[in-house]
Coordinates of C-alpha atoms in Angstrom, one line a residue:
M1 CA 22.9 23.7 32.2
A2 CA 26.7 23.8 32.5
D3 CA 26.5 22.6 36.1
S4 CA 24.1 19.7 35.1
L5 CA 26.4 18.8 32.3
N6 CA 29.5 18.7 34.6
S7 CA 27.6 16.7 37.2
L8 CA 26.5 14.2 34.4
V9 CA 30.2 13.8 33.3
Q10 CA 31.3 13.3 36.9
H11 CA 28.4 10.8 37.4
F12 CA 29.5 8.6 34.4
G13 CA 33.2 9.0 35.4
T14 CA 32.4 7.6 38.9
Q15 CA 30.3 4.8 37.3
A16 CA 33.1 3.9 34.9
S17 CA 35.7 3.8 37.7
S18 CA 33.3 1.8 40.0
S19 CA 32.6 -0.6 37.2
Q20 CA 36.2 -1.7 37.1
P21 CA 36.8 -5.1 38.8
P22 CA 38.5 -4.8 42.2
R23 CA 42.2 -5.3 42.3
N24 CA 43.4 -8.7 43.4
T25 CA 45.8 -8.3 46.3
A26 CA 47.2 -11.8 45.7
Y27 CA 49.5 -10.5 43.1
E28 CA 50.9 -7.5 45.1
D29 CA 53.4 -9.7 46.9
T30 CA 54.8 -11.2 43.8
P31 CA 58.6 -10.6 43.4
P32 CA 59.7 -8.4 40.6
I33 CA 60.7 -9.9 37.3
T34 CA 64.4 -10.5 36.9
A35 CA 66.5 -9.0 34.2
G36 CA 67.2 -12.4 32.8
Q37 CA 63.6 -13.0 32.2
S38 CA 63.1 -9.9 30.0
D39 CA 66.4 -8.8 28.5
A40 CA 64.7 -7.8 25.3
D41 CA 62.3 -5.5 27.2
S42 CA 65.2 -3.7 28.9
H43 CA 66.6 -2.5 25.6
Y44 CA 63.2 -1.0 24.4
I45 CA 63.5 2.6 23.3
P46 CA 60.2 4.5 22.6
R47 CA 59.9 5.7 19.0
P48 CA 59.8 9.5 18.6
K49 CA 56.6 10.9 17.2
R50 CA 56.9 11.9 13.6
I51 CA 55.2 14.7 11.8
A52 CA 54.0 14.1 8.2
C53 CA 55.0 16.6 5.6
V54 CA 52.4 18.8 4.0
L55 CA 52.1 16.8 0.8
C56 CA 51.7 13.4 2.5
R57 CA 49.2 14.9 4.9
R58 CA 47.2 16.4 2.0
R59 CA 47.2 13.1 0.0
K60 CA 46.8 11.0 3.1
L61 CA 49.9 9.0 2.4
R62 CA 52.2 7.4 4.9
C63 CA 55.2 9.6 5.5
D64 CA 58.5 8.4 7.0
G65 CA 59.3 11.9 8.4
K66 CA 62.9 12.0 7.1
R67 CA 64.4 15.5 6.8
P68 CA 64.9 17.5 4.7
S69 CA 62.9 15.4 2.2
C70 CA 60.7 12.4 3.0
G71 CA 60.9 9.2 1.0
T72 CA 57.6 9.9 -0.9
C73 CA 58.6 13.4 -2.0
S74 CA 62.1 12.2 -2.9
R75 CA 60.6 9.5 -5.1
L76 CA 58.1 11.8 -6.8
G77 CA 60.4 14.8 -7.1
H78 CA 58.2 17.1 -5.1
E79 CA 59.3 19.8 -2.7
C80 CA 59.0 18.5 0.8
I81 CA 57.7 21.0 3.5
F82 CA 57.2 20.3 7.1
D83 CA 54.7 22.4 9.0
E84 CA 55.8 22.6 12.6
V85 CA 52.8 24.5 13.8
R86 CA 49.9 22.2 14.6
K87 CA 46.4 23.2 14.0
K88 CA 44.3 23.9 17.1
S89 CA 42.2 20.8 17.9
G90 CA 39.0 20.6 19.8
P91 CA 35.5 22.1 19.3
K92 CA 35.0 25.5 17.9
R93 CA 34.2 28.4 20.0
G94 CA 30.6 28.4 21.1
Y95 CA 30.1 24.7 20.3
V96 CA 29.5 23.8 24.0
K97 CA 26.7 26.4 24.3
Q98 CA 25.1 25.1 21.1
L99 CA 25.3 21.5 22.4
E100 CA 23.7 22.6 25.7
A101 CA 20.8 24.2 23.8
R102 CA 20.2 21.1 21.7
L103 CA 20.3 18.9 24.8
A104 CA 17.7 21.1 26.4
Q105 CA 15.5 20.9 23.3
V106 CA 15.8 17.1 23.2
E107 CA 14.9 16.9 26.9
T108 CA 11.8 19.0 26.3
L109 CA 10.7 16.8 23.4
L110 CA 11.3 13.6 25.3
K111 CA 9.2 14.8 28.3
S112 CA 6.3 15.9 26.0
Q113 CA 6.4 12.6 24.1
E114 CA 6.8 10.2 27.1
T115 CA 3.3 10.4 28.4
R116 CA 1.6 9.8 25.0
I117 CA 4.0 7.1 23.9
W118 CA 3.8 4.9 26.8
S119 CA 0.2 5.5 27.7
T120 CA -0.8 3.6 24.6
Q121 CA 0.2 0.3 26.2
G122 CA -3.1 0.2 28.1
N123 CA -5.2 1.1 25.0
G124 CA -4.7 -2.2 23.1
L125 CA -2.4 -0.6 20.5
I126 CA 0.8 -2.0 19.1
V127 CA 3.7 -1.7 21.5
P128 CA 7.1 -3.4 20.9
A129 CA 7.2 -6.6 22.9
T130 CA 11.0 -6.9 22.8
N131 CA 13.8 -4.8 24.3
D132 CA 12.2 -1.6 23.2
S133 CA 9.7 -1.8 26.0
P134 CA 11.2 -0.4 29.2
D135 CA 9.0 -2.4 31.5
A136 CA 9.1 -5.7 29.7
P137 CA 9.9 -8.4 32.2
G138 CA 12.9 -10.4 31.2
A139 CA 13.8 -8.1 28.4
F140 CA 17.4 -8.1 29.6
P141 CA 18.0 -11.4 31.5
Q142 CA 20.4 -11.1 34.4
D143 CA 22.3 -14.1 33.2
D144 CA 23.4 -12.1 30.2
V145 CA 25.1 -9.5 32.3
S146 CA 28.6 -10.7 32.9
M147 CA 30.1 -8.6 35.6
S148 CA 32.2 -11.1 37.6
S149 CA 34.6 -10.6 40.4
P150 CA 38.1 -12.2 40.2
E151 CA 36.7 -15.1 42.2
G152 CA 33.9 -15.6 39.7
A153 CA 31.1 -14.4 42.0
T154 CA 28.4 -12.0 40.6
D155 CA 27.8 -8.7 42.3
P156 CA 23.9 -8.4 42.4
A157 CA 23.9 -4.7 43.0
L158 CA 26.2 -4.0 40.1
S159 CA 24.1 -6.3 37.8
V160 CA 20.9 -4.4 38.6
Q161 CA 22.7 -1.1 38.0
V162 CA 23.9 -2.2 34.5
F163 CA 20.4 -3.5 33.7
Q164 CA 18.8 -0.2 34.6
Q165 CA 21.3 1.7 32.5
T166 CA 20.8 -0.5 29.5
R167 CA 17.1 -0.4 29.8
A168 CA 17.1 3.4 29.9
S169 CA 19.4 3.5 26.9
S170 CA 17.1 1.3 24.9
R171 CA 14.1 3.5 25.8
A172 CA 16.0 6.6 24.8
E173 CA 16.9 5.1 21.4
N174 CA 13.2 4.0 20.8
E175 CA 12.0 7.5 21.7
G176 CA 14.6 9.1 19.5
E177 CA 13.4 6.9 16.6
L178 CA 9.8 8.0 17.1
I179 CA 10.8 11.7 17.1
S180 CA 12.9 11.3 14.0
L181 CA 10.0 9.6 12.2
G182 CA 7.4 12.1 13.5
L183 CA 5.3 9.4 15.1
E184 CA 3.1 9.5 18.1
E185 CA 3.1 5.8 18.9
P186 CA 5.5 2.9 18.5
L187 CA 5.6 0.9 15.3
P188 CA 4.9 -2.9 15.3
T189 CA 7.9 -5.1 15.9
R190 CA 10.3 -5.8 13.0
E191 CA 9.0 -9.4 12.7
V192 CA 5.4 -8.2 12.5
I193 CA 6.3 -5.6 9.9
D194 CA 8.1 -8.1 7.7
E195 CA 5.3 -10.6 7.9
L196 CA 2.6 -8.0 7.1
T197 CA 4.7 -6.7 4.2
T198 CA 5.1 -10.2 2.8
I199 CA 1.4 -10.9 3.1
Y200 CA 0.6 -7.6 1.3
F201 CA 2.7 -8.4 -1.8
E202 CA 1.5 -12.0 -1.9
K203 CA -2.3 -11.4 -1.4
V204 CA -3.1 -7.7 -2.0
Y205 CA -0.6 -6.6 -4.6
P206 CA -1.8 -9.1 -7.4
G207 CA -5.2 -7.3 -7.5
M208 CA -3.7 -3.8 -7.2
P209 CA -0.2 -4.0 -8.9
M210 CA 1.1 -0.5 -8.4
I211 CA 4.0 -0.6 -5.9
H212 CA 7.3 -2.0 -7.1
R213 CA 8.3 -4.6 -4.5
A214 CA 12.1 -4.5 -4.7
R215 CA 12.3 -0.7 -4.7
Y216 CA 9.8 -0.4 -1.8
L217 CA 11.8 -2.9 0.3
A218 CA 15.0 -1.1 -0.5
A219 CA 13.5 2.3 0.5
T220 CA 12.3 1.0 3.9
I221 CA 15.9 0.6 5.1
L222 CA 17.0 4.1 4.2
A223 CA 17.3 7.0 6.5
P224 CA 14.0 8.1 8.1
G225 CA 13.6 11.1 5.8
S226 CA 14.0 8.9 2.7
R227 CA 11.7 6.0 3.6
P228 CA 8.1 5.6 2.2
P229 CA 5.6 7.8 4.1
I230 CA 4.4 6.2 7.2
C231 CA 0.8 6.6 6.0
L232 CA 1.5 4.3 3.0
Q233 CA 3.2 1.7 5.2
Y234 CA 0.3 1.7 7.7
M235 CA -2.2 1.3 4.8
M236 CA -0.3 -1.6 3.3
W237 CA -0.2 -3.3 6.7
C238 CA -4.0 -2.6 7.1
H239 CA -4.8 -4.4 3.8
A240 CA -2.5 -7.3 4.8
A241 CA -4.1 -7.6 8.2
S242 CA -7.6 -7.6 6.7
V243 CA -6.9 -10.8 4.7
T244 CA -5.3 -12.9 7.4
D245 CA -6.7 -14.3 10.6
K246 CA -3.6 -13.7 12.7
Y247 CA -3.8 -9.9 12.4
S248 CA -7.5 -9.5 11.6
S249 CA -8.0 -7.4 14.8
L250 CA -5.5 -4.8 13.8
H251 CA -6.6 -3.6 10.4
N252 CA -8.9 -0.9 11.7
I253 CA -6.2 0.5 14.0
F254 CA -3.8 0.6 11.0
Y255 CA -6.5 2.3 8.9
L256 CA -7.1 5.0 11.4
R257 CA -3.4 5.7 11.8
A258 CA -2.9 5.8 8.1
R259 CA -5.7 8.4 7.6
K260 CA -4.3 10.4 10.5
Y261 CA -0.8 10.7 9.1
A262 CA -2.0 11.2 5.5
E263 CA -4.1 14.2 6.7
L264 CA -1.3 15.5 8.9
D265 CA 0.9 15.6 5.8
E266 CA -1.6 17.8 4.1
L267 CA -1.2 20.4 6.8
K268 CA 2.6 20.6 6.6
G269 CA 3.8 23.8 4.9
F270 CA 1.6 24.8 2.0
G271 CA 0.5 21.2 1.4
E272 CA 3.3 20.4 -1.0
C273 CA 4.3 17.3 1.1
V274 CA 1.4 15.3 -0.3
V275 CA 2.3 15.8 -4.0
T276 CA 4.1 12.5 -4.2
L277 CA 3.4 9.2 -5.9
A278 CA 3.4 7.5 -2.5
H279 CA 0.6 9.7 -1.2
C280 CA -1.5 8.9 -4.2
Q281 CA -0.9 5.2 -3.6
T282 CA -1.9 5.7 0.0
W283 CA -5.3 7.3 -0.9
L284 CA -5.9 4.5 -3.5
L285 CA -5.4 1.9 -0.7
I286 CA -7.6 3.9 1.6
T287 CA -10.4 4.1 -1.0
T288 CA -10.3 0.4 -1.7
Y289 CA -10.4 -0.4 2.0
E290 CA -13.3 1.9 2.7
F291 CA -15.3 0.3 -0.1
K292 CA -14.6 -3.1 1.4
M293 CA -15.7 -1.9 4.8
M294 CA -18.8 -0.3 3.3
L295 CA -17.7 3.2 4.4
F296 CA -19.3 4.6 1.2
P297 CA -19.3 8.4 1.8
R298 CA -15.6 8.2 2.9
A299 CA -14.7 6.0 0.0
W300 CA -16.3 8.5 -2.5
L301 CA -14.3 11.4 -1.1
S302 CA -11.1 9.4 -0.9
A303 CA -11.5 8.4 -4.5
G304 CA -11.7 12.1 -5.4
Q305 CA -8.6 12.7 -3.3
A306 CA -6.6 10.1 -5.2
A307 CA -7.9 11.3 -8.6
R308 CA -7.1 14.9 -8.0
L309 CA -3.6 14.0 -6.8
A310 CA -3.0 11.9 -10.0
L311 CA -4.2 14.8 -12.2
M312 CA -2.1 17.3 -10.2
M313 CA 1.0 15.3 -10.8
G314 CA 0.3 14.9 -14.5
L315 CA 0.0 11.2 -14.5
N316 CA -2.7 11.3 -17.1
R317 CA -0.3 12.6 -19.8
L318 CA 2.9 10.6 -19.4
D319 CA 3.1 9.5 -23.0
G320 CA 1.6 12.3 -25.0
Q321 CA 2.4 15.8 -26.1
G322 CA 0.3 18.8 -25.2
L323 CA 0.4 22.3 -23.9
D324 CA 2.9 22.7 -21.1
V325 CA 1.3 22.8 -17.7
K326 CA 2.6 22.9 -14.2
K327 CA 5.2 20.2 -13.5
T328 CA 4.9 18.9 -10.0
L329 CA 7.1 15.8 -10.3
L330 CA 10.7 15.4 -11.5
P331 CA 11.1 13.4 -14.7
P332 CA 11.3 9.6 -14.0
K333 CA 14.8 8.2 -13.5
D334 CA 14.2 5.1 -15.6
W335 CA 11.5 3.1 -17.4
T336 CA 10.4 1.2 -14.3
E337 CA 9.7 4.4 -12.4
K338 CA 7.6 5.7 -15.3
E339 CA 5.7 2.4 -15.5
E340 CA 5.0 2.7 -11.8
R341 CA 3.5 6.1 -12.4
R342 CA 1.4 4.6 -15.2
R343 CA 0.1 1.9 -12.9
V344 CA -0.8 4.4 -10.2
F345 CA -2.8 6.5 -12.7
W346 CA -4.7 3.6 -14.2
L347 CA -5.6 2.2 -10.8
T348 CA -6.9 5.6 -9.9
F349 CA -8.9 5.6 -13.2
C350 CA -10.4 2.2 -12.3
V351 CA -11.3 3.2 -8.8
D352 CA -12.9 6.3 -10.1
R353 CA -15.0 4.2 -12.5
Y354 CA -16.0 1.6 -9.9
A355 CA -17.1 4.4 -7.5
S356 CA -19.3 5.9 -10.2
V357 CA -20.8 2.7 -11.4
G358 CA -21.8 1.9 -7.8
T359 CA -23.5 5.3 -7.3
G360 CA -24.4 6.8 -10.7
W361 CA -22.5 10.0 -9.8
P362 CA -20.3 11.5 -12.5
V363 CA -16.7 10.3 -13.1
T364 CA -13.8 12.6 -12.2
I365 CA -11.3 11.7 -14.9
D366 CA -12.3 12.5 -18.5
E367 CA -11.0 10.1 -21.1
R368 CA -10.3 12.9 -23.5
D369 CA -7.6 14.2 -21.1
I370 CA -5.7 10.9 -21.1
S371 CA -2.5 10.4 -23.1
T372 CA -0.9 7.8 -20.9
N373 CA -0.4 4.3 -22.4
L374 CA -1.8 1.2 -20.8
P375 CA 0.3 -0.6 -18.2
A376 CA 2.9 -3.1 -19.5
S377 CA 3.2 -6.7 -18.4
E378 CA 4.0 -7.7 -14.9
E379 CA 7.3 -9.4 -15.8
S380 CA 8.6 -6.3 -17.6
F381 CA 7.7 -4.1 -14.6
L382 CA 9.3 -6.2 -12.0
Q383 CA 12.5 -7.0 -14.0
N384 CA 12.9 -3.5 -15.4
K385 CA 12.6 -4.6 -19.0
P386 CA 11.1 -1.8 -21.2
Q387 CA 8.1 -2.8 -23.1
Q388 CA 6.0 -0.9 -25.6
S389 CA 2.3 -0.6 -24.7
I390 CA -0.7 0.7 -26.5
S391 CA -3.1 3.5 -25.7
L392 CA -6.6 3.1 -24.4
S393 CA -8.2 4.4 -27.6
E394 CA -6.2 1.8 -29.6
A395 CA -7.3 -1.0 -27.4
Q396 CA -11.0 0.0 -27.9
N397 CA -10.9 0.9 -31.5
G398 CA -9.7 -2.4 -33.0
G399 CA -5.9 -1.9 -32.4
D400 CA -3.5 -4.7 -31.9
I401 CA -4.2 -6.0 -28.3
S402 CA -1.9 -9.1 -28.6
L403 CA 0.5 -7.6 -26.0
L404 CA -2.3 -6.2 -23.7
S405 CA -1.4 -7.1 -20.1
P406 CA -4.0 -8.5 -17.7
F407 CA -4.0 -5.2 -15.8
G408 CA -4.5 -3.4 -19.1
G409 CA -7.5 -5.6 -19.8
V410 CA -9.0 -4.6 -16.4
V411 CA -8.5 -0.9 -17.3
V412 CA -10.3 -1.4 -20.7
L413 CA -13.3 -2.9 -18.9
A414 CA -13.3 -0.2 -16.3
C415 CA -13.4 2.3 -19.1
M416 CA -16.5 0.5 -20.5
F417 CA -18.2 0.9 -17.1
G418 CA -17.5 4.6 -17.3
R419 CA -18.8 5.0 -20.8
N420 CA -22.0 3.2 -19.8
I421 CA -22.5 5.7 -17.0
T422 CA -22.0 8.6 -19.5
H423 CA -24.3 6.9 -22.0
L424 CA -27.1 6.7 -19.4
H425 CA -26.6 9.9 -17.4
R426 CA -25.7 12.5 -20.1
P427 CA -28.8 12.6 -22.3
D428 CA -28.7 14.5 -25.5
P429 CA -31.5 16.3 -27.3
G430 CA -31.0 14.0 -30.3
D431 CA -31.3 10.8 -28.3
K432 CA -34.9 10.0 -29.5
D433 CA -35.3 7.0 -27.2
H434 CA -38.3 5.8 -29.2
D435 CA -36.4 5.7 -32.4
L436 CA -33.8 2.9 -33.2
T437 CA -31.9 5.4 -35.3
G438 CA -31.7 8.0 -32.5
G439 CA -28.6 8.9 -30.6
Y440 CA -29.3 6.7 -27.6
W441 CA -29.6 3.5 -29.6
Q442 CA -26.6 4.4 -31.8
R443 CA -24.5 4.7 -28.6
H444 CA -25.9 1.5 -27.3
R445 CA -24.9 -0.4 -30.4
A446 CA -21.4 1.2 -30.5
L447 CA -20.7 0.1 -26.9
D448 CA -22.1 -3.4 -27.5
N449 CA -19.8 -3.7 -30.6
I450 CA -16.8 -2.7 -28.5
L451 CA -17.6 -5.4 -25.9
L452 CA -18.2 -8.1 -28.5
H453 CA -15.0 -7.2 -30.4
F454 CA -12.9 -7.2 -27.2
A455 CA -14.3 -10.6 -26.1
L456 CA -13.6 -12.1 -29.6
A457 CA -10.1 -10.5 -30.1
M458 CA -8.9 -11.2 -26.6
P459 CA -5.4 -12.7 -26.6
S460 CA -4.8 -16.2 -25.3
H461 CA -3.1 -15.1 -22.1
L462 CA -6.2 -13.1 -21.1
R463 CA -8.6 -16.0 -21.7
L464 CA -9.7 -18.0 -18.6
T465 CA -8.6 -21.6 -18.3
V466 CA -8.7 -24.1 -15.5
A467 CA -5.0 -23.3 -14.7
T468 CA -5.6 -19.5 -14.5
T469 CA -4.6 -18.0 -11.1
D470 CA -4.0 -14.3 -12.1
P471 CA -6.7 -12.3 -10.3
N472 CA -6.6 -9.6 -13.0
V473 CA -7.3 -12.2 -15.8
I474 CA -10.2 -13.6 -13.7
F475 CA -11.7 -10.2 -13.0
C476 CA -11.2 -9.1 -16.6
N477 CA -13.4 -12.0 -17.8
M478 CA -16.1 -11.3 -15.2
A479 CA -16.1 -7.6 -16.0
I480 CA -16.9 -8.2 -19.6
H481 CA -20.1 -10.0 -18.8
T482 CA -21.0 -7.5 -16.0
A483 CA -20.6 -4.6 -18.4
T484 CA -22.8 -6.4 -20.9
I485 CA -25.5 -6.9 -18.3
C486 CA -25.4 -3.2 -17.2
L487 CA -25.6 -2.1 -20.8
H488 CA -28.6 -4.3 -21.8
Q489 CA -30.6 -3.8 -18.5
A490 CA -30.8 -0.1 -19.4
A491 CA -31.8 -1.0 -22.9
I492 CA -34.6 -3.2 -21.6
F493 CA -35.9 -0.3 -19.5
K494 CA -35.8 2.1 -22.5
A495 CA -37.4 -0.4 -24.9
E496 CA -40.4 -1.2 -22.7
K497 CA -40.9 2.4 -21.5
N498 CA -41.2 3.5 -25.1
K499 CA -43.2 0.5 -26.2
M500 CA -40.8 -0.5 -28.8
P501 CA -40.9 -3.9 -30.7
E502 CA -40.8 -6.8 -28.3
Q503 CA -37.9 -8.5 -29.9
I504 CA -35.6 -5.7 -28.8
A505 CA -36.2 -6.3 -25.1
T506 CA -36.2 -10.1 -25.6
E507 CA -32.8 -10.0 -27.2
C508 CA -31.4 -7.8 -24.4
K509 CA -32.8 -10.3 -21.8
R510 CA -31.2 -13.2 -23.6
R511 CA -27.9 -11.4 -23.6
C512 CA -28.3 -10.7 -19.9
I513 CA -29.0 -14.3 -18.9
L514 CA -26.1 -15.6 -21.0
A515 CA -23.7 -13.1 -19.4
A516 CA -25.0 -14.0 -15.9
D517 CA -24.5 -17.7 -16.7
Q518 CA -20.9 -17.0 -17.8
I519 CA -20.2 -15.2 -14.5
S520 CA -21.5 -18.2 -12.6
N521 CA -19.3 -20.6 -14.6
I522 CA -16.2 -18.4 -13.9
M523 CA -16.9 -18.6 -10.2
K524 CA -17.2 -22.4 -10.4
M525 CA -13.8 -22.5 -12.2
I526 CA -12.0 -20.5 -9.5
S527 CA -13.8 -21.9 -6.5
H528 CA -10.7 -23.7 -5.4
L529 CA -8.5 -20.6 -5.3
D530 CA -7.8 -18.2 -2.4
L531 CA -10.6 -15.6 -2.7
S532 CA -8.6 -13.1 -0.6
I533 CA -6.4 -12.3 -3.5
M534 CA -9.3 -11.5 -5.8
N535 CA -10.3 -8.0 -6.9
P536 CA -12.5 -6.4 -4.1
F537 CA -15.0 -5.4 -6.7
M538 CA -15.6 -8.9 -7.9
A539 CA -18.5 -9.1 -5.4
F540 CA -20.3 -6.5 -7.5
C541 CA -20.1 -8.7 -10.6
I542 CA -21.6 -11.7 -8.7
Y543 CA -24.4 -9.5 -7.3
V544 CA -25.3 -8.2 -10.8
A545 CA -25.5 -11.8 -12.1
A546 CA -27.6 -13.0 -9.1
R547 CA -30.1 -10.2 -9.7
V548 CA -30.6 -11.4 -13.3
F549 CA -31.2 -15.0 -12.0
I550 CA -33.8 -13.7 -9.5
Q551 CA -35.7 -11.8 -12.2
Y552 CA -35.6 -14.8 -14.5
L553 CA -36.9 -17.1 -11.7
K554 CA -39.8 -14.8 -11.0
F555 CA -41.3 -15.9 -14.4
R556 CA -39.8 -19.4 -14.4
P557 CA -39.6 -20.5 -10.8
D558 CA -39.2 -24.2 -11.8
D559 CA -36.1 -23.8 -13.8
S560 CA -33.6 -26.0 -11.9
A561 CA -30.5 -24.6 -13.7
A562 CA -31.4 -21.0 -12.8
R563 CA -32.1 -22.0 -9.2
S564 CA -28.8 -23.8 -9.0
S565 CA -26.9 -20.8 -10.4
L566 CA -28.6 -18.4 -8.0
Q567 CA -27.8 -20.7 -5.0
F568 CA -24.2 -20.9 -6.1
A569 CA -24.0 -17.1 -6.5
L570 CA -25.3 -16.7 -2.9
S571 CA -22.7 -19.2 -1.7
S572 CA -20.0 -17.4 -3.5
L573 CA -20.9 -14.1 -1.8
Q574 CA -21.0 -15.9 1.5
A575 CA -17.5 -17.1 0.9
L576 CA -16.3 -13.6 -0.2
K577 CA -17.7 -11.8 2.8
E578 CA -15.1 -13.5 5.1
R579 CA -12.5 -11.2 3.6
N580 CA -14.6 -8.7 1.8
P581 CA -17.4 -7.3 4.0
L582 CA -18.8 -5.5 0.9
A583 CA -20.3 -8.8 -0.1
E584 CA -22.5 -8.7 3.0
S585 CA -24.3 -5.7 1.7
F586 CA -25.1 -7.5 -1.6
I587 CA -26.3 -10.6 0.3
A588 CA -28.7 -8.4 2.4
Q589 CA -30.2 -6.9 -0.8
L590 CA -30.5 -10.3 -2.5
D591 CA -32.2 -11.7 0.7
L592 CA -34.8 -8.9 0.4
D593 CA -35.4 -9.6 -3.3
I594 CA -35.9 -13.3 -2.8
G595 CA -38.2 -12.9 0.1
G596 CA -41.9 -13.6 -0.7
T597 CA -41.1 -15.3 -4.0
A598 CA -42.0 -18.9 -5.1
F599 CA -38.3 -19.8 -4.8
G600 CA -37.7 -18.3 -1.4
D601 CA -36.8 -21.7 0.0
I602 CA -33.3 -21.4 -1.5
R603 CA -32.4 -18.6 0.9
D604 CA -29.9 -19.3 3.6
G605 CA -31.0 -18.0 7.0
K606 CA -27.5 -16.8 7.7
A607 CA -27.7 -14.5 4.7
C608 CA -30.0 -12.0 6.3
F609 CA -28.0 -9.0 7.6
T610 CA -30.5 -6.2 6.9
S611 CA -30.4 -5.1 10.5
R612 CA -26.7 -4.0 10.5
I613 CA -25.6 -3.8 6.8
P614 CA -26.2 -0.6 4.7
S615 CA -28.7 -1.2 2.1
V616 CA -27.6 -1.5 -1.5
R617 CA -30.6 0.5 -2.6
T618 CA -29.1 3.6 -0.9
S619 CA -25.4 2.7 -1.5
F620 CA -25.7 1.8 -5.2
P621 CA -28.7 3.8 -6.6
L622 CA -27.6 3.3 -10.2
Q623 CA -27.7 -0.4 -10.1
E624 CA -30.9 -0.4 -8.2
K625 CA -32.4 1.6 -11.1
L626 CA -30.9 -0.7 -13.7
L627 CA -32.0 -3.9 -12.0
T628 CA -35.5 -3.1 -10.9
D629 CA -38.4 -5.4 -11.7
D630 CA -39.7 -2.8 -14.2
S631 CA -36.4 -2.7 -16.0
L632 CA -36.6 -6.4 -16.7
G633 CA -40.0 -6.0 -18.1
S634 CA -43.3 -7.8 -17.6
C635 CA -43.0 -10.3 -20.5
K636 CA -41.7 -13.8 -19.9
W637 CA -38.1 -14.7 -20.3

């Protein structure tokens, strides 16, 4: 290694000497300069080197070197000492051997990474298209290499040599960056990264407001070890690519890479590397993407991953007192960091409820274990203005909700979905379904009262107007009516199964059709907005409303208003499926339900995707049970 290091030094020394421009012989015959031309230069005397005294050297002050006491020590009245013995300079003993060992290690890493890094160019993956690519034609134009002779002519051989050296240097820097980040493939170019990040915060963040934009952007320019995890960055780029045409072909690649690096982080050490807020955010983004792409088994497991991480970090008890448990996170540095933790937990809570309402399987997070306040307003979060927020129980039990944020409203309605699941799937011996005073009907009336009170007491900034553009406000209003439909569909089934008075089922059906009509009106109000920024689970709300219209039309096929509402619901799902493939699954199910009916002529031929879309009957068994023909009863609407 020492011989190779010496030969490398000699090689660069030869290149450095050869890179000097050739001496021009035209100036060798010039007569010497006369004394009259430079009298001042003839009197130049070189200044002797001075040694700074110990005090000036320690304080890093300029020392005039006067003996026996310099000017600084004389002025300050200190004893002036000059140390004539210079400290030995140069590397410490054994440093060269350590350097050689490190160079050998780097060479081994580069050789092992080279094949995998540059073989991805032929696989359609992202490869830097600028100077980072060693084989990019024209990456270093020859015109930019200015190595001219005295006569102004360019030496072609020298220009090519410099180009090759510069290209190799750029390649080495790129590979070094990959090694320092622990990556196996090049990242997108800086321009692509910046554009995808901007798209994420403009179109994806409004529906999932859990990442502080300013702090995230500031962290991305830190040292590699202090940046956000690469799995989180890839997942943000994945969501951004999925809502834009320009990068729509890349979202699946980003998703696969995000999952790969998230799973690799779990295998590091004892798994402690994943106990971070950023990894919980990553799994939330993964879960939402998998639901959108109809990867339902993966989405269910990813939702559990995010929920367990949130509980492990104690995000469910940020504002309450209780028995001390294991602390896995340091205390938040300020209010904004604590608010970001709140938002991550509540989004985890919402995803857990959405996953359960779509399958009927039990929820993971128990309400009784929560002592974290609801999220504050968006303005206070982004501008670091502390704001007092209320708890979930206060919002549902008649507390002051005048300061409830739009995201907080979404959380309250997600909680109602969860309570409805518990209400239906945790039977009690005292339910007495046939008795209006039994436990089942008492829970039904209690949940219905909470929904009615929340709808009536909702503050003005949560009410939907023509000028509303906040996706959380829109989804909050749709979720109220969706929860109402889910609650009363089950009541219809119970009432008719137990042959209870007909007015009970009739009233529940009336509530269902009114709620479905409200969902249709909301969609008409927001039809001019960009649907890519809406909550991904909004398609489920439209599907539930469309099922109500279908069952209504089976008994009143000539009702023009219901036919129009159903047709608009189908058109809305068609528009949503461009950015949210989950809507295609709902369209396929509705297409099957409409087939063979008297109003089957309103079907759009393009809506039939049953050959390639997972059936909603297998993906969402709970709603299939709640929205069957039997549950709507045999009596006329």
